[in-house]
CSV table of C-alpha atoms and ligand atoms in Angstrom, one decimal:
chain,number,residue,atom,x,y,z
A,1,MET,CA,-0.1,-0.2,-0.2
A,2,LEU,CA,1.3,3.9,-1.0
A,3,LEU,CA,2.1,6.2,1.9
A,4,GLN,CA,-0.9,9.0,2.1
A,5,GLU,CA,0.8,12.4,1.8
A,6,VAL,CA,3.1,13.3,4.9
A,7,GLU,CA,5.5,16.6,5.1
A,8,TYR,CA,8.5,16.1,5.8
A,9,ALA,CA,11.7,18.0,6.5
A,10,ARG,CA,15.6,16.7,8.0
A,11,PRO,CA,16.6,19.4,10.2
A,12,PRO,CA,20.6,19.5,10.4
A,13,SER,CA,20.9,20.1,14.7
A,14,VAL,CA,19.1,18.6,17.4
A,15,LEU,CA,17.7,21.9,18.3
A,16,GLU,CA,16.1,22.2,14.8
A,17,ALA,CA,14.3,18.4,15.4
A,18,LEU,CA,13.4,19.9,18.5
A,19,ARG,CA,12.1,23.2,18.0
A,20,LEU,CA,9.7,21.4,14.4
A,21,LEU,CA,8.7,18.4,16.6
A,22,SER,CA,7.6,20.4,19.3
A,23,GLU,CA,5.7,22.7,16.9
A,24,ARG,CA,3.7,20.3,14.8
A,25,ASP,CA,0.5,18.3,16.8
A,26,GLY,CA,0.7,15.6,14.1
A,27,ALA,CA,5.0,15.5,14.0
A,28,ARG,CA,6.9,12.8,14.1
A,29,ALA,CA,10.3,11.6,14.5
A,30,LEU,CA,12.0,9.5,11.4
A,31,ALA,CA,15.2,7.1,12.4
A,32,GLY,CA,15.1,4.1,10.2
A,33,GLY,CA,11.9,4.2,8.9
A,34,GLN,CA,11.4,-0.1,9.8
A,35,THR,CA,8.2,0.3,11.9
A,36,LEU,CA,7.0,3.8,11.6
A,37,ILE,CA,7.2,3.6,7.6
A,38,ASN,CA,5.4,0.2,8.0
A,39,VAL,CA,2.8,1.1,10.2
A,40,MET,CA,2.0,4.5,7.9
A,41,LYS,CA,1.6,2.2,5.1
A,42,ALA,CA,-0.6,-0.2,7.1
A,43,ARG,CA,-2.9,2.9,8.3
A,44,ALA,CA,-1.9,2.1,12.0
A,45,ALA,CA,-0.2,5.4,12.2
A,46,SER,CA,-0.7,8.4,10.3
A,47,PRO,CA,1.5,11.3,10.9
A,48,ASP,CA,1.2,14.4,8.9
A,49,PHE,CA,4.5,15.5,9.4
A,50,LEU,CA,7.8,13.3,9.6
A,51,VAL,CA,11.3,14.7,11.7
A,52,ASP,CA,14.0,12.6,9.5
A,53,LEU,CA,16.4,12.4,12.0
A,54,GLN,CA,19.6,11.3,9.7
A,55,ASP,CA,21.6,14.1,9.7
A,56,LEU,CA,22.1,14.0,13.1
A,57,ASP,CA,25.4,13.2,13.3
A,58,GLU,CA,25.7,14.0,17.4
A,59,LEU,CA,23.0,11.3,17.3
A,60,ARG,CA,25.9,8.5,15.8
A,61,GLU,CA,28.3,8.3,18.0
A,62,ILE,CA,29.9,5.3,20.4
A,63,GLU,CA,32.0,5.9,22.6
A,64,LEU,CA,33.6,3.8,25.7
A,65,GLY,CA,34.5,6.0,29.2
A,66,SER,CA,37.0,5.5,31.1
A,67,ASP,CA,34.5,3.4,33.5
A,68,GLY,CA,33.7,1.0,31.0
A,69,THR,CA,30.1,2.9,30.5
A,70,LEU,CA,28.9,2.3,26.9
A,71,GLU,CA,27.2,5.5,25.6
A,72,LEU,CA,25.7,4.9,21.7
A,73,GLY,CA,23.8,7.1,20.5
A,74,ALA,CA,19.9,6.9,19.2
A,75,MET,CA,20.5,6.8,15.0
A,76,VAL,CA,22.8,4.7,15.9
A,77,THR,CA,22.1,1.4,13.4
A,78,TYR,CA,22.8,-2.4,14.1
A,79,SER,CA,25.5,-2.4,11.4
A,80,ASP,CA,27.1,0.5,13.1
A,81,LEU,CA,27.0,-1.5,16.2
A,82,LEU,CA,28.1,-4.9,15.1
A,83,SER,CA,30.9,-2.7,13.4
A,84,SER,CA,32.1,-1.1,16.6
A,85,ALA,CA,35.1,-2.1,18.7
A,86,GLU,CA,33.9,-0.2,21.3
A,87,ALA,CA,30.5,-2.1,21.6
A,88,ARG,CA,33.2,-5.1,21.5
A,89,ALA,CA,33.1,-4.2,25.4
A,90,ARG,CA,29.5,-5.4,25.9
A,91,PRO,CA,30.1,-8.6,23.5
A,92,ILE,CA,25.7,-9.3,24.4
A,93,LEU,CA,25.1,-6.2,22.2
A,94,GLY,CA,25.9,-7.3,19.1
A,95,GLU,CA,25.4,-10.8,19.5
A,96,VAL,CA,21.9,-9.9,19.9
A,97,CYS,CA,21.7,-6.9,17.0
A,98,ALA,CA,23.0,-9.6,14.9
A,99,THR,CA,19.8,-12.1,14.8
A,100,ILE,CA,17.4,-8.8,14.4
A,101,ALA,CA,16.2,-9.3,11.0
A,102,ASP,CA,17.5,-8.9,7.8
A,103,VAL,CA,20.5,-7.5,6.4
A,104,GLN,CA,18.1,-4.4,5.3
A,105,VAL,CA,16.7,-3.8,9.0
A,106,ARG,CA,20.4,-4.2,10.0
A,107,ASN,CA,21.6,-1.2,8.2
A,108,ARG,CA,18.4,1.7,8.4
A,109,GLY,CA,17.0,0.4,12.1
A,110,THR,CA,18.3,2.1,14.9
A,111,ILE,CA,18.9,1.2,18.6
A,112,GLY,CA,16.8,4.6,19.7
A,113,GLY,CA,13.5,3.5,17.2
A,114,ASN,CA,14.0,-0.1,18.2
A,115,VAL,CA,13.5,0.9,21.7
A,116,CYS,CA,11.3,4.2,21.1
A,117,ALA,CA,8.7,2.0,18.8
A,118,ASN,CA,8.8,-0.3,21.9
A,119,ASP,CA,7.2,-3.3,20.5
A,120,PRO,CA,6.7,-5.8,22.9
A,121,THR,CA,8.4,-8.6,20.5
A,122,ASN,CA,11.3,-6.3,20.0
A,123,HIS,CA,14.6,-7.7,21.0
A,124,LEU,CA,16.3,-4.9,22.4
A,125,PRO,CA,14.4,-3.2,25.3
A,126,PRO,CA,14.7,-6.3,27.9
A,127,LEU,CA,17.9,-6.1,27.1
A,128,MET,CA,18.5,-2.9,27.8
A,129,VAL,CA,16.5,-2.7,31.2
A,130,ALA,CA,18.8,-6.2,32.5
A,131,LEU,CA,21.7,-3.9,31.6
A,132,GLY,CA,20.8,-1.3,33.6
A,133,ALA,CA,21.1,1.8,31.0
A,134,THR,CA,19.9,5.2,30.7
A,135,MET,CA,17.7,6.3,28.4
A,136,THR,CA,19.0,10.8,27.4
A,137,VAL,CA,15.9,12.3,26.5
A,138,VAL,CA,15.7,15.3,25.2
A,139,GLY,CA,13.3,17.9,25.0
A,140,THR,CA,12.9,22.0,24.5
A,141,GLY,CA,12.3,22.6,28.3
A,142,GLY,CA,15.6,20.0,28.6
A,143,GLU,CA,17.1,17.3,29.2
A,144,ARG,CA,16.1,14.0,31.9
A,145,GLN,CA,18.0,11.0,32.6
A,146,VAL,CA,15.7,7.9,33.0
A,147,PRO,CA,16.3,4.8,33.5
A,148,ALA,CA,15.6,1.6,30.9
A,149,GLU,CA,12.9,0.1,33.5
A,150,GLU,CA,10.9,3.8,33.5
A,151,PHE,CA,11.4,4.7,30.3
A,152,PHE,CA,8.9,1.5,28.4
A,153,LEU,CA,5.1,2.4,29.7
A,154,GLY,CA,3.3,0.4,27.4
A,155,VAL,CA,2.7,-1.2,24.0
A,156,TYR,CA,4.3,1.3,21.8
A,157,MET,CA,4.5,4.3,24.3
A,158,THR,CA,7.9,5.5,26.4
A,159,ALA,CA,8.7,8.2,28.2
A,160,ALA,CA,10.1,9.7,25.1
A,161,GLY,CA,7.0,11.9,24.9
A,162,PRO,CA,5.2,13.9,21.8
A,163,GLY,CA,7.8,16.8,21.4
A,164,GLU,CA,10.8,14.9,22.4
A,165,LEU,CA,14.0,12.6,21.3
A,166,LEU,CA,15.3,9.8,23.0
A,167,THR,CA,19.2,11.3,22.0
A,168,LYS,CA,21.6,8.8,24.2
A,169,ILE,CA,21.4,5.3,25.9
A,170,SER,CA,24.1,4.5,28.4
A,171,ILE,CA,25.7,1.3,29.6
A,172,PRO,CA,27.4,1.5,32.8
A,173,ALA,CA,30.1,-2.0,32.4
A,174,GLY,CA,28.9,-5.0,34.1
A,175,LYS,CA,30.4,-8.6,33.5
A,176,GLY,CA,27.9,-11.0,32.5
A,177,ASP,CA,25.7,-10.6,30.2
A,178,GLY,CA,23.3,-13.3,28.5
A,179,PHE,CA,20.1,-13.6,26.1
A,180,ALA,CA,18.1,-16.4,24.9
A,181,ALA,CA,15.2,-16.3,22.9
A,182,VAL,CA,12.4,-18.7,20.9
A,183,THR,CA,11.9,-17.0,17.8
A,184,ILE,CA,9.5,-17.5,14.7
A,185,GLY,CA,11.7,-19.0,11.7
A,186,LYS,CA,15.6,-17.9,12.2
A,187,ASP,CA,16.1,-14.6,13.0
A,188,GLY,CA,12.2,-13.7,13.0
A,189,THR,CA,9.7,-12.2,15.6
A,190,CYS,CA,10.3,-13.5,19.1
A,191,ILE,CA,7.9,-15.8,20.9
A,192,VAL,CA,9.1,-15.0,23.8
A,193,ASN,CA,12.6,-13.8,24.8
A,194,ALA,CA,14.6,-13.2,27.9
A,195,ALA,CA,18.2,-11.3,28.9
A,196,ALA,CA,20.6,-11.5,31.7
A,197,SER,CA,22.9,-10.1,33.7
A,198,ILE,CA,25.5,-10.4,36.3
A,199,ASP,CA,27.6,-7.9,38.7
A,200,GLY,CA,28.3,-9.4,41.5
A,201,GLY,CA,25.6,-11.3,43.5
A,202,ALA,CA,22.3,-12.3,42.3
A,203,PRO,CA,21.7,-11.6,38.2
A,204,ARG,CA,18.8,-8.7,36.4
A,205,VAL,CA,16.2,-11.2,34.1
A,206,VAL,CA,14.0,-9.5,31.9
A,207,ILE,CA,11.3,-11.3,29.9
A,208,GLY,CA,9.8,-10.4,27.0
A,209,CYS,CA,6.8,-10.7,24.7
A,210,VAL,CA,5.3,-11.5,27.9
A,211,ASP,CA,3.7,-8.2,28.4
A,212,ALA,CA,2.9,-4.5,27.0
A,213,VAL,CA,6.8,-3.5,29.0
A,214,PRO,CA,9.9,-5.9,30.2
A,215,VAL,CA,9.4,-8.0,33.1
A,216,LEU,CA,12.3,-6.9,35.3
A,217,LEU,CA,12.8,-10.0,37.4
A,218,GLN,CA,15.4,-10.4,40.4
A,219,PRO,CA,16.0,-14.0,42.0
A,220,GLN,CA,17.9,-14.7,45.0
A,221,SER,CA,20.9,-15.9,43.1
A,222,ALA,CA,22.2,-16.8,39.7
A,223,GLU,CA,20.6,-20.9,40.8
A,224,GLY,CA,18.3,-22.5,38.4
A,225,ASP,CA,15.6,-22.9,40.9
A,226,ALA,CA,15.1,-19.4,41.9
A,227,VAL,CA,15.7,-18.4,38.9
A,228,ARG,CA,12.6,-21.0,37.9
A,229,THR,CA,10.5,-19.2,41.3
A,230,ALA,CA,11.2,-16.1,40.7
A,231,VAL,CA,9.6,-16.3,36.8
A,232,ARG,CA,6.8,-18.3,39.2
A,233,ASP,CA,6.3,-15.9,41.8
A,234,ALA,CA,5.8,-12.1,38.9
A,235,LYS,CA,2.2,-14.5,37.7
A,236,LEU,CA,3.2,-13.7,34.0
A,237,ASP,CA,-0.5,-13.7,31.9
A,238,PRO,CA,1.2,-13.4,28.5
A,239,PRO,CA,-0.4,-12.6,26.0
A,240,ALA,CA,-2.3,-16.0,23.5
A,241,ASP,CA,-2.2,-15.6,19.5
A,242,PHE,CA,-1.6,-18.2,16.4
A,243,HIS,CA,1.8,-18.9,17.3
A,244,ALA,CA,1.3,-19.2,21.0
A,245,SER,CA,-0.9,-19.6,24.1
A,246,SER,CA,-0.8,-18.0,26.8
A,247,ASP,CA,0.8,-21.3,29.2
A,248,TYR,CA,3.6,-22.0,26.4
A,249,ARG,CA,4.4,-18.6,27.0
A,250,ARG,CA,4.5,-18.5,30.2
A,251,THR,CA,6.7,-22.1,29.9
A,252,LEU,CA,8.9,-20.3,27.5
A,253,ALA,CA,9.6,-17.8,30.3
A,254,GLU,CA,11.4,-19.6,32.6
A,255,VAL,CA,12.9,-21.7,29.7
A,256,LEU,CA,15.2,-19.0,28.4
A,257,ALA,CA,14.9,-17.4,31.7
A,258,VAL,CA,17.6,-20.1,33.3
A,259,ARG,CA,19.7,-19.8,29.6
A,260,ALA,CA,20.1,-16.8,29.7
A,261,VAL,CA,21.1,-16.7,33.6
A,262,GLN,CA,23.9,-19.8,32.9
A,263,GLN,CA,25.2,-18.0,29.5
A,264,ALA,CA,25.3,-14.2,32.1
A,265,GLN,CA,26.9,-16.8,34.4
A,266,GLU,CA,29.3,-18.2,32.5
A,267,ARG,CA,30.9,-15.8,30.7
A,268,LYS,CA,30.5,-13.6,34.3
A,269,SER,CA,33.5,-16.0,34.9
B,301,FAD,C1,10.7,-7.3,8.2
B,301,FAD,C2,10.9,-6.9,10.3
B,301,FAD,C3,10.9,-7.7,10.8
B,301,FAD,C4,11.8,-7.2,12.0
B,301,FAD,N1,12.1,-7.3,12.8
B,301,FAD,C5,12.3,-7.6,13.9
B,301,FAD,C6,12.7,-7.9,15.2
B,301,FAD,O1,12.3,-9.5,15.6
B,301,FAD,N2,13.3,-7.5,16.5
B,301,FAD,C7,13.2,-6.1,16.6
B,301,FAD,O2,13.6,-5.4,17.4
B,301,FAD,N3,12.8,-5.4,15.6
B,301,FAD,C8,12.2,-5.9,14.6
B,301,FAD,N4,12.4,-5.3,13.5
B,301,FAD,C9,12.0,-4.5,13.8
B,301,FAD,C10,12.9,-3.0,13.4
B,301,FAD,O3,14.4,-3.7,14.7
B,301,FAD,C11,13.0,-1.4,13.5
B,301,FAD,O4,14.3,-1.0,12.4
B,301,FAD,C12,13.2,-1.2,14.9
B,301,FAD,O5,11.4,-1.6,16.1
B,301,FAD,C13,12.9,0.9,14.8
B,301,FAD,O6,13.7,1.1,14.6
B,301,FAD,P1,14.2,2.4,13.5
B,301,FAD,O7,15.6,3.3,13.9
B,301,FAD,O8,13.6,1.7,12.0
B,301,FAD,O9,12.9,3.3,14.1
B,301,FAD,P2,11.6,4.1,13.1
B,301,FAD,O10,10.8,3.0,12.4
B,301,FAD,O11,11.5,5.2,12.4
B,301,FAD,O12,10.8,4.4,13.7
B,301,FAD,C14,10.0,3.5,14.9
B,301,FAD,C15,8.8,4.6,16.4
B,301,FAD,O13,9.9,5.3,17.3
B,301,FAD,C16,10.3,6.4,17.1
B,301,FAD,N5,11.5,7.1,17.5
B,301,FAD,C17,13.0,6.9,16.7
B,301,FAD,N6,13.7,7.2,17.0
B,301,FAD,C18,13.4,8.1,18.0
B,301,FAD,C19,14.3,8.8,19.0
B,301,FAD,N7,15.8,9.1,19.4
B,301,FAD,N8,13.4,9.5,19.3
B,301,FAD,C20,12.3,9.6,19.5
B,301,FAD,N9,11.4,8.8,19.3
B,301,FAD,C21,11.8,8.6,18.3
B,301,FAD,C22,9.4,6.7,15.8
B,301,FAD,O14,9.1,8.0,16.0
B,301,FAD,C23,8.1,6.0,15.9
B,301,FAD,O15,7.3,5.8,16.6
B,301,FAD,C24,11.7,-5.8,12.3
B,301,FAD,C25,11.5,-4.4,11.2
B,301,FAD,C26,11.2,-5.3,9.8
B,301,FAD,C27,11.3,-4.3,8.8
């Protein structure tokens, strides 16, 4: 289906992008377009003004601080991340991005677009929560830092509100990370996914695809029984659809959480 008519601007700076976004009610940021253009073609969204972020080089930087903090600009694509030496400080990021869809999606899709879309089946929202990331959100009123676990508010809804931009994702230094998913076909959409990170004591475990937002669990230890108990205690009520029943997703959540924690544990030592 063809796109409906839409106005378009390609501002040269974040400041100008924010001005355009805040002046028009129907304005929407356009990053890689791998979600937004498709939902516009399907008429599930109909912004009347697209503010293309392609020329904002300031949002494409990847920096590794001396304390191990990794800073990723919102317009970093999956392919940029895969080829970045700095991002290898946190190998799980490249490993997960390498499994997202196909080369075209990886060349165009951005990490900012992935988390701002907050499609509950996306790979990066649970991973960012597990890694303890902090999102930098900028509006005409200034800048604020939002912990990843507070950034995801509902299906397709995040703390980056109308007129605002996510500019950067900061990931603190960590020791061992893991990710496990069951997908529809190879490198397809996730039916359930789980991300884990261990930096000393008990793991942070996050389950995706079972609720509107990633579900953060804090098991008492990295032992399989403790992880399974934490998943059961969360009393998940996942959606059922053509691909999986609610019960099957609940079972997958346990299995994948244990796998993700095992991977994180192996890498930590
Ligand atoms: C065939 C196909 C298969 C896919 N499979 C998967 C998959 O298995 N797993 C997965 O995780 N993803 C998958 N995707 C989605 C893909 O990863 C998208 O690239 C991603 O969800 C959106 O990133 P984008 O840069 O294309 O953002 P866009 O589509 O341009 O934008 C998405 C949304 O985020 C907003 N936005 C973008 N950037 C910002 C910003 N900096 N600040 C504020 N708001 C912003 C936009 O306004 C829009 O609402 C798939 C896509 C396709 C086409």
